[in-house]
Coordinates of N, CA and C in Angstrom, one line a residue:
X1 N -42.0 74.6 120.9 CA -41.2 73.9 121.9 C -40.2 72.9 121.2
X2 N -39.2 72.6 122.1 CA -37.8 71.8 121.0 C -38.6 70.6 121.7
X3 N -39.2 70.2 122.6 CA -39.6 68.7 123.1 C -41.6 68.8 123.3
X4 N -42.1 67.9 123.6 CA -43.4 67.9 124.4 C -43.8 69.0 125.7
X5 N -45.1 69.2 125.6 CA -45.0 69.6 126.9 C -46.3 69.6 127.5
X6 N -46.4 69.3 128.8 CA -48.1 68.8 129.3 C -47.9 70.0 130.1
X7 N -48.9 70.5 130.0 CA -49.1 71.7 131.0 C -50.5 71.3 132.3
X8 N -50.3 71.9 133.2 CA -51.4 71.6 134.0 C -52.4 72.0 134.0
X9 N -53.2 71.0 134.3 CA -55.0 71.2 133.9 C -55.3 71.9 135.1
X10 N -56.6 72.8 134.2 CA -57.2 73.8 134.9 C -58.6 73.7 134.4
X11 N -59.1 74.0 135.4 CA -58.8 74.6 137.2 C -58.4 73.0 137.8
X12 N -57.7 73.4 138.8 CA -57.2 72.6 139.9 C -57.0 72.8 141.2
X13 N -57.5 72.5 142.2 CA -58.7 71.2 142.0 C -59.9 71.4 141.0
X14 N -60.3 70.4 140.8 CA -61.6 70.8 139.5 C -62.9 69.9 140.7
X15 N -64.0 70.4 140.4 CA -65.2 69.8 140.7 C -65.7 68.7 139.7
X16 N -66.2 69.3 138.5 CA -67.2 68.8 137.0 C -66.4 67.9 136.0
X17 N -65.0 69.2 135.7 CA -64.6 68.7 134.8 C -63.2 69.7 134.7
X18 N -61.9 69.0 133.8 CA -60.9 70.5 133.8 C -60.2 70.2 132.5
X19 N -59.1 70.9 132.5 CA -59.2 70.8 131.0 C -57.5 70.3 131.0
X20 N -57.1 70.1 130.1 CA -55.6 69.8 130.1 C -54.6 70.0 129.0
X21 N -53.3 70.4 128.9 CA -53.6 71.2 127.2 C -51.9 70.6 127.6
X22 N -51.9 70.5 126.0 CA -50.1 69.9 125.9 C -49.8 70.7 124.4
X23 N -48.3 70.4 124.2 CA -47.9 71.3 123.2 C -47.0 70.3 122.6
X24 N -46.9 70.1 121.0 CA -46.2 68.9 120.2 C -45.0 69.6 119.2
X25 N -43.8 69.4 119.6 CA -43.0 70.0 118.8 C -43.4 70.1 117.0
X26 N -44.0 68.7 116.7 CA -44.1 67.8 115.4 C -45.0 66.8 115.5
X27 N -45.7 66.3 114.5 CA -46.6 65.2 114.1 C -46.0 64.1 115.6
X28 N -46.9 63.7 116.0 CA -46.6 62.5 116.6 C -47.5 61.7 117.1
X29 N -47.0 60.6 117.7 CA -47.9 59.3 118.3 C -48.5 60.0 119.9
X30 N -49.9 60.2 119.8 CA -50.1 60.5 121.4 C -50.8 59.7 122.0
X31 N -50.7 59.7 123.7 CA -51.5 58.9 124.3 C -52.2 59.2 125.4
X32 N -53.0 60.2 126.0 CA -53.2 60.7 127.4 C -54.0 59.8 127.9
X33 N -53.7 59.5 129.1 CA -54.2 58.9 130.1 C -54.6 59.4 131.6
X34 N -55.4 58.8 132.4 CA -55.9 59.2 133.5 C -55.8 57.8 134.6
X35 N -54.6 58.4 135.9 CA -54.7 56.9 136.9 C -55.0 57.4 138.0
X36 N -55.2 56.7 138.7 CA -55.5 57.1 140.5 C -54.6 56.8 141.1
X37 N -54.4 57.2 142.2 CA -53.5 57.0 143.1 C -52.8 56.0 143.4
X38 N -53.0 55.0 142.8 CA -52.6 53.3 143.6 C -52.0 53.0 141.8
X39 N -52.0 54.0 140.7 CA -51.7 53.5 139.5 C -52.6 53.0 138.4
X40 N -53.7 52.6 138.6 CA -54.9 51.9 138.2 C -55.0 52.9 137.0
X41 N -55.2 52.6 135.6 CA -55.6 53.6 134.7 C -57.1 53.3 134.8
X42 N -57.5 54.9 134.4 CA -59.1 55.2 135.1 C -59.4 55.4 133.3
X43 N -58.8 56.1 132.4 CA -59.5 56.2 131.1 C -58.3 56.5 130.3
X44 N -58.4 56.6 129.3 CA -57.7 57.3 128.1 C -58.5 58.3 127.3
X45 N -58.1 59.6 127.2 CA -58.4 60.6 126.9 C -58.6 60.6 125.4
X46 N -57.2 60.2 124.7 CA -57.0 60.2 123.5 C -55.5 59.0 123.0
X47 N -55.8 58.8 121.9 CA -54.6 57.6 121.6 C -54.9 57.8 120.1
X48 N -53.8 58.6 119.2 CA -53.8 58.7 117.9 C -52.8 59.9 117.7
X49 N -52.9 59.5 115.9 CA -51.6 60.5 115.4 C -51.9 62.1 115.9
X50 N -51.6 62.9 116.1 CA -51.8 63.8 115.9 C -50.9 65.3 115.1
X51 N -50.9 66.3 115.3 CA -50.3 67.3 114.1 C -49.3 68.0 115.4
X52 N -48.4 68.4 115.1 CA -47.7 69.7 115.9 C -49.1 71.0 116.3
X53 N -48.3 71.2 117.0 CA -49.3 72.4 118.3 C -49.3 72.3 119.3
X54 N -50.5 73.6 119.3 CA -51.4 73.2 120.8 C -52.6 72.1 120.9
X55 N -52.9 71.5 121.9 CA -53.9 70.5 121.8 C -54.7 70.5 123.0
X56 N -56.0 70.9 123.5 CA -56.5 70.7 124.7 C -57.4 69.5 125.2
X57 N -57.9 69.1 125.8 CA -59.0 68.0 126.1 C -59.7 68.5 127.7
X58 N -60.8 67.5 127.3 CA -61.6 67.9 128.7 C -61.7 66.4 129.6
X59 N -61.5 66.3 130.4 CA -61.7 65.4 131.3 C -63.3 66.1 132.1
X60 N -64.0 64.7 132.1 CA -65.0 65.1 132.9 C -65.2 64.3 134.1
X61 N -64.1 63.9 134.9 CA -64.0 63.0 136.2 C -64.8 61.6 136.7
X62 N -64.9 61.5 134.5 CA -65.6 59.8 134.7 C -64.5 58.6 133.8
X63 N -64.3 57.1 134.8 CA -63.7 56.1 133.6 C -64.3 55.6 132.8
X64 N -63.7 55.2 132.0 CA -64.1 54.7 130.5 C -65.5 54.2 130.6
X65 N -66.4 53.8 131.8 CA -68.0 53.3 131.9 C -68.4 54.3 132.2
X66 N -68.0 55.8 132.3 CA -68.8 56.8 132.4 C -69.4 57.0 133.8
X67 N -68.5 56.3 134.8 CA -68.6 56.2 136.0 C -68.3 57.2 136.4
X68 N -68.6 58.0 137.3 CA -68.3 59.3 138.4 C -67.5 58.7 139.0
X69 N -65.6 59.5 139.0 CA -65.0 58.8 140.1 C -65.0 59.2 141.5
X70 N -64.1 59.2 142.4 CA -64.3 59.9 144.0 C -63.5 60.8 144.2
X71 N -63.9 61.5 145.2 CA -62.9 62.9 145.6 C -61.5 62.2 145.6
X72 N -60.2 62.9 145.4 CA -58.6 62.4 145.5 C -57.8 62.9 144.6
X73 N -56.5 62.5 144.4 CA -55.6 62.8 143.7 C -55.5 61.3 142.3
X74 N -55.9 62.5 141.3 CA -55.2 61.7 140.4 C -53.8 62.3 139.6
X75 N -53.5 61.5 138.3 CA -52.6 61.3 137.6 C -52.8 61.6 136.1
X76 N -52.2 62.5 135.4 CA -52.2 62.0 133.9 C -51.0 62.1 133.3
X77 N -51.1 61.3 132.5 CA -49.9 61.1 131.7 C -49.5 61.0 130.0
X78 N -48.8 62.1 129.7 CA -49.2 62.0 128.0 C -47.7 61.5 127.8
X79 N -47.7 60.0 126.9 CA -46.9 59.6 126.2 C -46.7 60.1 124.6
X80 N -45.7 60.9 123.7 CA -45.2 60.8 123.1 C -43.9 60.2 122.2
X81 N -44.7 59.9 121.1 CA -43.1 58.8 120.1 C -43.8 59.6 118.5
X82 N -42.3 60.0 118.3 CA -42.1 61.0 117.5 C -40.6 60.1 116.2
X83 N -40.8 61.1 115.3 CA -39.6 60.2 114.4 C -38.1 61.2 115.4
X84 N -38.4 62.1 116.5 CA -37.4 62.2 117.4 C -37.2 62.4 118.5
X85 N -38.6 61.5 118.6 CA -38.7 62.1 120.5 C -39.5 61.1 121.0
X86 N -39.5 59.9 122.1 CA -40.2 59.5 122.9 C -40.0 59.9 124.0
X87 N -40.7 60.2 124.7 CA -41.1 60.6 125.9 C -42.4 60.4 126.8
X88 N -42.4 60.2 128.1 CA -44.1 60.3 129.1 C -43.5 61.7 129.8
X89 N -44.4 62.1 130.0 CA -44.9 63.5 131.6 C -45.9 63.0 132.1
X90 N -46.0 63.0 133.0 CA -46.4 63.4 134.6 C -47.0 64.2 135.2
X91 N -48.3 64.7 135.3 CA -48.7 65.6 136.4 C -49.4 65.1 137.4
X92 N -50.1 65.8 138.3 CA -50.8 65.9 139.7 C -52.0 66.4 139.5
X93 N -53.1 65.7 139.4 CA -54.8 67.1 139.9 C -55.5 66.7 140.5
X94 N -56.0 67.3 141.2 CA -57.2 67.2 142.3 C -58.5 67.4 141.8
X95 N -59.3 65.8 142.6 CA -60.8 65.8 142.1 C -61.3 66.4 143.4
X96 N -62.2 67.6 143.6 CA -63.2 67.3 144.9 C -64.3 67.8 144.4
X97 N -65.4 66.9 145.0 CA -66.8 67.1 144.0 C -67.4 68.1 145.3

């Protein structure tokens, strides 16, 4: 890819858990995060350097206290800063337990 790219997690809606996969042109600064609907960040997935690729992660629809959240719509968002690229994306997924 010439930029970042967050693809959408699957399965969606998810019950347990889903997965989320992004793609890094180059070495860079990452940051995925998880918010709810009103903005509130619920966790951070990951926050560190990582290598160009592919990269997946699993969300298992708990915040950072390992809390079960509630059925709804959340948010994740992967910020990259690169020596030529900062950028955030944006998706949409659905929790229903």
């Amino acid at each position: 890819p010439q930029s970042a790219e967050l693809l959408q997690n699957f399965p969606n809606p998810f019950n347990t858990s889903t997965y989320i996969g992004y793609r890094l042109p180059e070495n860079a600064k990452v940051q995925l995060s998880i918010y709810n609907l009103i903005g509130q960040q619920i966790t951070t997935l990951i926050s560190t350097t990582q290598n160009a690729g592919y990269h997946e992660l699993e969300w298992n629809g708990c915040n950072e206290l390992n809390q079960q959240m509630p059925d709804g719509i959340y948010f994740y968002r992967l910020q990259v800063q690169s020596d030529t690229e900062k950028s955030e994306i944006t998706r949409k997924m659905i929790l229903r337990r």
